Amino acid sequence: MTAQEVWVLVEHRQQRVADITFELLGLGREVAQALQAPLKAVLLGHQARDLASALGAADAVLYMDHPALTEVTPEAYARALKPLLQERRPRLMVIGLTNFTLGLGPYLACELQWPFVNFCKGMHVEDGSVVITCLLYGGKMEAEVELPAEPGLIGVMPGASPADKGRDERFPLVEEVLSPPGLEQQAVQFLRYIQPEAADVDITTQEVLVSVGRGIQNQENIALAEELAQALGGAVCASRPVIDQGWLPLSRQVGKSGMTVKPKLYLALGISGAPEHVEGMKNAGLIIAINTDLRAPIFNVAHYGIVADVLEVLPALIEAIRGKKGG
Amino acid sequence: MNTLVLLRMVPDLVEELEVDASSKALDRQWLRLVLNEVDDHALEEALLLKERHGGSVTVLALDAPEVDDALYAAAAKGADRVVKITHSLDGVGTWTLAQLLAQVVSAFSYDLILTGVQAVDDLDGVLAPMLAARLCLPYLGPVTAVRADPAARTATVERELAGGIKGEYRLPLPCVLGIQAAEKPLRYVTVSRVRQMMKTTHIEKMPAPKVATDSPVTVRRLYKPEVAGRAEMLEGTPQEVAQKLVAILAERGVL
Ligand SMILES: Cc1cc2nc3c(=O)[nH]c(=O)nc-3n(C[C@H](O)[C@H](O)[C@H](O)COP(=O)(O)OP(=O)(O)OC[C@H]3O[C@@H](n4cnc5c(N)ncnc54)[C@H](O)[C@@H]3O)c2cc1C
């Protein structure tokens, strides 16, 4: 028997529940309501029971305590979750698609032989079926996928639902569940965190960001972006390929693995707008994108768009700003 | 250190993508395929490991148009063996692929399996963890550095977390890693060297084993996302759009 329950995996670190969890609880609540099912938060960790108090949006919290669950690794989490899922068979288990949990969903799905749908950006219930919208091809396509009426796992992209919808002051019911035997014998060992090198510029506090992507083409052209940033009184940041090339330090990377920024103005120059980049900048006050490709997904999040060669617009823009300031 | 690297060809996102008549898949007729960029990073990391520890790099690629070029380029960079898995892979999802590859890799001896952490056309999930689960091996990703200790049979890896913070982990060998970025920018090989490889390299062919291909999920439709009319497009010469932008910035109080 499949229980009509919707489960949300809680992500937490340093004694705080991560925002993605509240996003998932908000989304999970809508689906649970449509299925007329309870919503449960699944909290794995060590001495982390207190975190349950933040999870009032759920009807109940399933809490498992074990030292092997202090850090998230796909293997330990999969081993802890597998027997629980097999025994209780919830209708849905929802996992955030962050770098912390990356790989857990597919790993578990294979072990359980349950269906898994990844890159979910939204879901709803239609005649008892769960229909999921997912983002593919770097955001250039979407797919609508149907899960069979059995237990299934879903990987949800950050930002799919506002976090506020998943916050509630209520104190939820906490049910302690036993960890499976042998959990301490996990193969993957966490050694330490590696902190980023001290940044020359903190891009998370800048009001104006000029962000360059692969469309900037080479390291020399970054000087143009620097010039523009200077004219606007801001800093230069970048998408991943620019950082991977070593053209700018890691502290300037915006996105899933990099920084989350919220400037007043974000100029995206030659950036395609892959979901992993958009995750870090979508809340900027004003987003202006310049890209040669009219169908670049960045235009879906930008307020103003220009289809043009960034190397042609940049000098003109620098000149126009200087002209305005001078005059 | 014997490393297996898995390569996949994926649609080139620079090109316009079109949905086929079934509305459930991409129209593959004009589709241009390129090597999955993160797979190229996996190859680079494997070559770096070979430079440090000796051993071999074997590249396995799924048959697809243009895949031979990717295999010759891999050989030119220093891969010892290049193998093409022949199979009509149209419409095969990652779920099935993982099952198929789990059988294929059993024909090789390896300490490590590396592949890209993600692929743009991967609907079911992510190949590397699915393969790891099938092989009952540990998995970690997105990995940006790998140190091996062949004598101790372990690998120490850096995994990217968020906000520029990384985690360091130790795994037993063999294991499967989803590579995000190699430690160094990708090495470059000249076209003439790749051409030379075409003459001297033998691409081994291996038929894919038959596996059940039904994915447990149903794709209802594939479509281009609504542009939602979000961005207001500005047109004109570079000077004209620059003026329009300045006006917008001034109006919003940014200038
Ligand atoms: C686990 C994981 C984590 C990731 N984390 C991050 C992250 O933190 N940050 C991040 O950015 N990415 C991240 N990525 C990578 C992400 O998926 C994309 O690959 C990346 O964002 C693409 O960068 P881009 O847009 O600069 O390059 P591309 O996708 O190559 O796009 C270049 C764009 O420039 C345009 N262009 C080309 N020439 C010009 C020109 N002359 N003028 C104007 N436009 C031009 C093209 O049309 C294209 O749209 C991550 C991926 C994974 C799998």
Coordinates of N, CA, C and O and ligand atoms in Angstrom, one line a residue, chain A residues 99 102 212-217 238-242 253-259 269-277 290-293 296 308-311, chain B residues 37-38 117-118 142 160 180, ligand 1:
Chain A
N99 N 23.7 21.7 -4.3 CA 24.9 20.9 -4.4 C 25.1 20.0 -3.2 O 25.8 19.0 -3.2
L102 N 22.9 17.0 -4.1 CA 23.1 16.5 -5.5 C 23.5 15.0 -5.6 O 24.4 14.6 -4.9
V212 N 29.7 39.2 -16.3 CA 30.1 38.8 -17.7 C 30.1 37.2 -17.8 O 30.4 36.5 -16.8
G213 N 29.6 36.8 -18.9 CA 29.6 35.4 -19.2 C 30.5 35.0 -20.3 O 31.3 35.8 -20.7
R214 N 30.4 33.8 -20.8 CA 31.3 33.3 -21.9 C 31.2 34.2 -23.1 O 32.2 34.2 -23.9
G215 N 30.1 34.9 -23.3 CA 30.0 35.8 -24.5 C 31.0 36.9 -24.5 O 31.2 37.6 -25.5
I216 N 31.7 37.1 -23.4 CA 32.7 38.2 -23.3 C 34.0 37.7 -24.1 O 34.8 38.5 -24.4
Q217 N 34.0 36.5 -24.3 CA 35.0 35.8 -25.2 C 36.5 35.7 -24.7 O 37.1 34.7 -25.0
A238 N 30.8 37.3 -12.5 CA 30.8 36.5 -13.7 C 30.0 35.2 -13.5 O 29.7 34.8 -12.4
S239 N 29.7 34.5 -14.6 CA 29.2 33.2 -14.6 C 30.3 32.2 -14.5 O 31.5 32.6 -14.7
R240 N 30.0 31.0 -14.4 CA 31.0 29.9 -14.1 C 32.1 29.8 -15.1 O 33.3 29.7 -14.7
P241 N 31.8 29.7 -16.4 CA 32.9 29.5 -17.4 C 34.0 30.5 -17.3 O 35.2 30.2 -17.4
V242 N 33.7 31.7 -17.0 CA 34.7 32.8 -16.8 C 35.6 32.6 -15.6 O 36.8 32.8 -15.7
Q253 N 32.0 34.6 -8.5 CA 31.1 33.7 -9.3 C 29.7 33.9 -8.7 O 29.4 33.8 -7.5
V254 N 28.7 34.1 -9.6 CA 27.3 34.2 -9.2 C 26.6 32.9 -9.5 O 26.8 32.4 -10.6
G255 N 25.8 32.3 -8.6 CA 25.0 31.2 -9.0 C 25.0 30.1 -7.9 O 25.4 30.4 -6.8
K256 N 24.5 29.0 -8.3 CA 24.3 27.8 -7.4 C 25.6 27.5 -6.5 O 25.5 27.4 -5.3
S257 N 26.7 27.4 -7.2 CA 27.9 27.1 -6.4 C 28.6 28.4 -5.9 O 29.4 28.3 -5.0
G258 N 28.3 29.5 -6.5 CA 28.9 30.8 -6.2 C 28.0 31.5 -5.2 O 27.4 31.0 -4.3
M259 N 28.0 32.8 -5.5 CA 27.3 33.7 -4.5 C 25.8 34.0 -5.0 O 25.5 34.0 -6.2
L269 N 26.0 40.3 -19.2 CA 26.6 40.5 -20.5 C 27.1 39.2 -21.1 O 28.0 38.6 -20.5
G270 N 26.4 38.7 -22.1 CA 26.9 37.4 -22.7 C 26.7 36.2 -21.8 O 27.6 35.3 -21.8
I271 N 25.6 36.2 -21.1 CA 25.3 35.1 -20.2 C 24.0 34.4 -20.7 O 23.0 35.1 -20.9
S272 N 24.0 33.1 -20.8 CA 22.9 32.4 -21.4 C 21.7 32.4 -20.5 O 20.5 32.4 -20.9
G273 N 21.9 32.3 -19.2 CA 20.8 32.3 -18.2 C 20.5 30.8 -17.9 O 19.3 30.5 -17.7
A274 N 21.5 30.0 -17.7 CA 21.3 28.6 -17.3 C 20.7 28.6 -15.9 O 21.0 29.6 -15.1
P275 N 19.8 27.7 -15.5 CA 19.2 27.7 -14.2 C 20.2 27.9 -13.0 O 19.9 28.5 -12.1
E276 N 21.4 27.3 -13.2 CA 22.3 27.4 -12.1 C 22.9 28.8 -11.9 O 23.4 29.1 -10.8
H277 N 22.9 29.5 -13.0 CA 23.3 30.9 -12.8 C 22.1 31.8 -12.3 O 22.3 32.6 -11.4
I290 N 22.2 41.5 -22.1 CA 22.7 41.7 -23.5 C 23.2 40.4 -24.0 O 24.1 39.8 -23.4
N291 N 22.6 39.9 -25.1 CA 22.9 38.6 -25.6 C 22.6 38.6 -27.1 O 21.6 39.1 -27.6
T292 N 23.5 37.9 -27.9 CA 23.2 37.8 -29.3 C 22.1 36.8 -29.7 O 21.6 36.9 -30.8
D293 N 21.7 36.0 -28.8 CA 20.7 35.0 -29.0 C 19.3 35.4 -28.4 O 19.2 35.4 -27.2
A296 N 17.9 33.2 -25.8 CA 18.6 32.9 -24.5 C 17.7 33.0 -23.3 O 17.0 34.0 -23.2
A308 N 22.2 41.9 -29.1 CA 23.3 42.5 -29.7 C 24.6 41.9 -29.2 O 24.7 41.1 -28.3
D309 N 25.7 42.3 -30.0 CA 27.0 41.9 -29.6 C 27.5 42.7 -28.4 O 27.5 44.0 -28.5
V310 N 27.8 42.1 -27.3 CA 28.1 42.8 -26.1 C 29.4 43.7 -26.4 O 29.5 44.8 -25.8
L311 N 30.2 43.3 -27.2 CA 31.5 44.0 -27.5 C 31.2 45.3 -28.3 O 32.0 46.2 -28.3
Chain B
E37 N 30.1 19.4 -22.0 CA 31.3 20.1 -21.5 C 31.9 19.5 -20.2 O 33.1 19.4 -20.0
V38 N 31.0 19.2 -19.3 CA 31.5 18.7 -18.0 C 32.2 17.3 -18.2 O 33.0 16.9 -17.4
V117 N 29.1 15.9 -14.2 CA 28.1 15.9 -13.1 C 26.7 16.0 -13.6 O 25.7 15.6 -13.0
Q118 N 26.5 16.5 -14.8 CA 25.2 16.8 -15.3 C 25.2 16.8 -16.8 O 26.3 17.0 -17.4
P142 N 29.1 17.7 -6.9 CA 30.0 18.0 -8.0 C 31.4 18.2 -7.6 O 31.7 19.0 -6.7
E160 N 32.1 20.8 -4.5 CA 31.6 22.2 -4.4 C 30.3 22.3 -3.6 O 29.4 21.5 -3.9
Q180 N 32.6 18.4 -12.0 CA 32.0 19.7 -12.4 C 33.1 20.5 -13.2 O 32.8 21.1 -14.2
Ligands
LIG1 C1 26.1 21.6 -10.1 C2 26.3 22.8 -11.0 C3 26.6 24.0 -10.4 C4 26.8 25.1 -11.2 N1 27.0 26.3 -10.6 C5 27.1 27.5 -11.4 C6 27.2 28.7 -10.8 O1 27.4 28.9 -9.6 N2 27.3 29.8 -11.6 C7 27.1 29.7 -12.9 O2 27.1 30.8 -13.6 N3 27.0 28.5 -13.5 C8 27.0 27.4 -12.8 N4 26.8 26.2 -13.4 C9 27.0 26.1 -14.9 C10 25.7 26.5 -15.7 O3 25.0 25.3 -15.9 C11 26.1 27.1 -17.1 O4 27.0 26.2 -17.7 C12 26.8 28.4 -17.0 O5 26.1 29.3 -16.2 C13 26.9 29.0 -18.4 O6 27.6 30.2 -18.4 P1 27.5 31.3 -19.6 O7 26.0 31.7 -19.7 O8 28.5 32.4 -19.3 O9 28.0 30.5 -20.8 P2 27.2 29.9 -22.1 O10 26.1 29.0 -21.6 O11 28.2 29.4 -23.0 O12 26.5 31.2 -22.7 C14 27.2 32.2 -23.4 C15 26.1 33.2 -23.9 O13 26.7 34.3 -24.5 C16 26.0 34.6 -25.7 N5 27.0 35.3 -26.5 C17 28.1 34.8 -27.2 N6 28.8 35.8 -27.8 C18 28.2 36.9 -27.5 C19 28.5 38.3 -27.8 N7 29.5 38.7 -28.6 N8 27.6 39.2 -27.3 C20 26.6 38.9 -26.5 N9 26.3 37.6 -26.2 C21 27.1 36.7 -26.7 C22 25.5 33.3 -26.3 O14 24.4 33.5 -27.1 C23 25.2 32.6 -25.0 O15 23.8 32.8 -24.6 C24 26.7 25.0 -12.6 C25 26.4 23.8 -13.2 C26 26.2 22.7 -12.4 C27 25.9 21.4 -13.1

